[in-house]
């Protein structure tokens, strides 16, 4: 039974073990109707496994989940009735043309002929496949196969679309087009569950993001709030020629939250790295110190995931 009508997907303590490996470990979250929900995590975090469980490909080892209020295990058919999936690897029928692939998908969903032709023509056109609609899918590039996967998923007019790393390894043009179409469909009311390890993609597209690392959710929030948490992980690195190092002065520069050093390299954590770099230059001038190295750095994706995982350990999610 769905607890909140605003939620189209509800997941409670969902787990999946492969032998000794727990790929998804007691994961809980909810996706609201009409939202573009991002599921962000590094390689091997458990994203695909979660999608596979939610879409009925894999049997969970524990926990529950509902889609449109239907339990994914006891009401598997109903829970899958209005969803479509674009898996990580395009799995189109290579000996069929885009047109045949799309028609086949629509027929499997018993879509009336007139409607399926109308939808297919519109989608092929908007995804730049109209000219290629009768050539074998085998001859399409990876980008065009992925566009075809999206057409085949959308032709059935799903209410929820699961996209597993839809732009991974694609040419820029295909990636951009896929993002745009997904956003447009979302504005028309489609709920989207997007897995990605591309932080920028997630930030730009999603209204909310869940960060998953090592099979566990470490943060769920809006991109804006997650981003501002991440800002505290930016730093400026500096190395001076000669001694003594002005450690105390650096520590007390405006905006510097903490400092650490490895050998003669000093790292200053700050939310405003550009400003801090300028302050360091002023300090060096006033103390006639020569700067050997100065650069601003953003945290790596790995550092961001670890940061949220560590935060989560300190302050368990409510
Ligand atoms: P990626 O971004 O690389 O696709 P992911 O976040 O989607 O990663 P999953 O594919 O869900 O990660 O994998 C999570 C963990 O479960 C990994 O350690 C993976 O090797 C393991 N795993 C996934 N599927 C299986 C399987 N069928 N049998 C055994 N282990 C598996």
XYZ file of N, CA and C and ligand atoms in Angstrom, residues 16-19 21-24 41-52 58 88 164-165 195-197 212 215, ligand 1:
118
model
N 20.254 -6.431 -1.967
C 20.552 -7.524 -2.889
C 21.964 -8.023 -2.622
N 22.050 -9.336 -2.369
C 23.364 -9.943 -2.171
C 23.641 -10.886 -3.334
N 24.875 -10.855 -3.815
C 25.339 -11.848 -4.784
C 26.383 -12.674 -4.028
N 25.998 -13.828 -3.536
C 26.914 -14.605 -2.701
C 27.274 -13.778 -1.479
N 28.825 -10.909 -1.544
C 28.830 -9.467 -1.826
C 27.436 -8.853 -1.672
N 27.333 -7.834 -0.815
C 26.061 -7.114 -0.704
C 26.127 -5.919 -1.637
N 25.496 -6.048 -2.797
C 25.579 -4.992 -3.817
C 24.697 -3.809 -3.451
N 23.539 -4.103 -2.863
C 22.620 -3.047 -2.407
C 22.256 -3.384 -0.968
N 26.186 7.645 -8.337
C 27.170 6.882 -7.566
C 28.304 6.428 -8.446
N 29.454 6.106 -7.827
C 30.593 5.661 -8.635
C 30.366 4.254 -9.192
N 31.276 3.791 -10.019
C 31.155 2.442 -10.584
C 31.045 1.411 -9.466
N 30.126 0.488 -9.658
C 29.983 -0.608 -8.699
C 29.233 -0.227 -7.440
N 28.610 0.969 -7.423
C 27.932 1.449 -6.205
C 26.626 0.697 -5.914
N 26.029 0.131 -6.956
C 24.760 -0.582 -6.758
C 23.598 0.028 -7.518
N 23.891 0.929 -8.446
C 22.827 1.632 -9.187
C 22.034 0.668 -10.079
N 22.773 -0.045 -10.940
C 22.094 -0.947 -11.881
C 21.333 -2.039 -11.134
N 21.929 -2.543 -10.076
C 21.269 -3.600 -9.301
C 19.943 -3.072 -8.736
N 19.943 -1.840 -8.269
C 18.703 -1.249 -7.741
C 17.662 -1.143 -8.854
N 18.087 -0.641 -10.011
C 17.147 -0.501 -11.131
C 16.607 -1.879 -11.531
N 17.496 -2.861 -11.567
C 17.054 -4.202 -11.969
C 16.024 -4.771 -11.004
N 15.614 -8.523 -11.353
C 16.289 -9.237 -10.262
C 15.369 -9.330 -9.046
N 21.618 0.066 -19.454
C 22.945 0.654 -19.655
C 23.483 0.326 -21.050
N 19.328 3.959 -17.307
C 20.547 3.520 -16.629
C 21.762 4.031 -17.402
N 22.417 5.024 -16.857
C 23.598 5.631 -17.496
C 23.332 5.904 -18.977
N 19.953 6.917 -13.505
C 21.198 6.571 -12.808
C 22.364 7.113 -13.608
N 23.338 7.627 -12.907
C 24.505 8.196 -13.581
C 25.691 8.277 -12.627
N 26.911 8.273 -13.205
C 28.040 8.632 -12.337
C 28.585 9.993 -12.766
N 24.528 7.176 -3.920
C 24.721 5.809 -3.438
C 26.198 5.455 -3.569
N 26.705 0.460 -2.081
C 25.405 -0.160 -1.828
C 24.526 0.574 -0.832
P 28.330 0.919 -12.855
O 28.256 2.407 -12.779
O 29.718 0.424 -13.061
O 27.329 0.313 -13.799
P 26.627 0.250 -10.613
O 26.534 1.307 -9.574
O 25.507 0.133 -11.563
O 27.999 0.378 -11.374
P 26.078 -2.500 -10.038
O 26.163 -2.938 -11.464
O 24.757 -2.425 -9.411
O 26.833 -1.115 -9.843
O 27.009 -3.477 -9.202
C 27.133 -3.395 -7.783
C 28.067 -4.506 -7.332
O 27.426 -5.763 -7.550
C 29.380 -4.563 -8.107
O 30.392 -4.931 -7.208
C 29.135 -5.637 -9.136
O 30.345 -6.269 -9.504
C 28.220 -6.586 -8.385
N 27.307 -7.321 -9.262
C 26.369 -6.792 -10.068
N 25.662 -7.739 -10.710
C 26.180 -8.936 -10.294
C 25.881 -10.294 -10.579
N 24.916 -10.616 -11.421
N 26.610 -11.239 -9.944
C 27.581 -10.909 -9.079
N 27.916 -9.642 -8.748
C 27.229 -8.664 -9.357
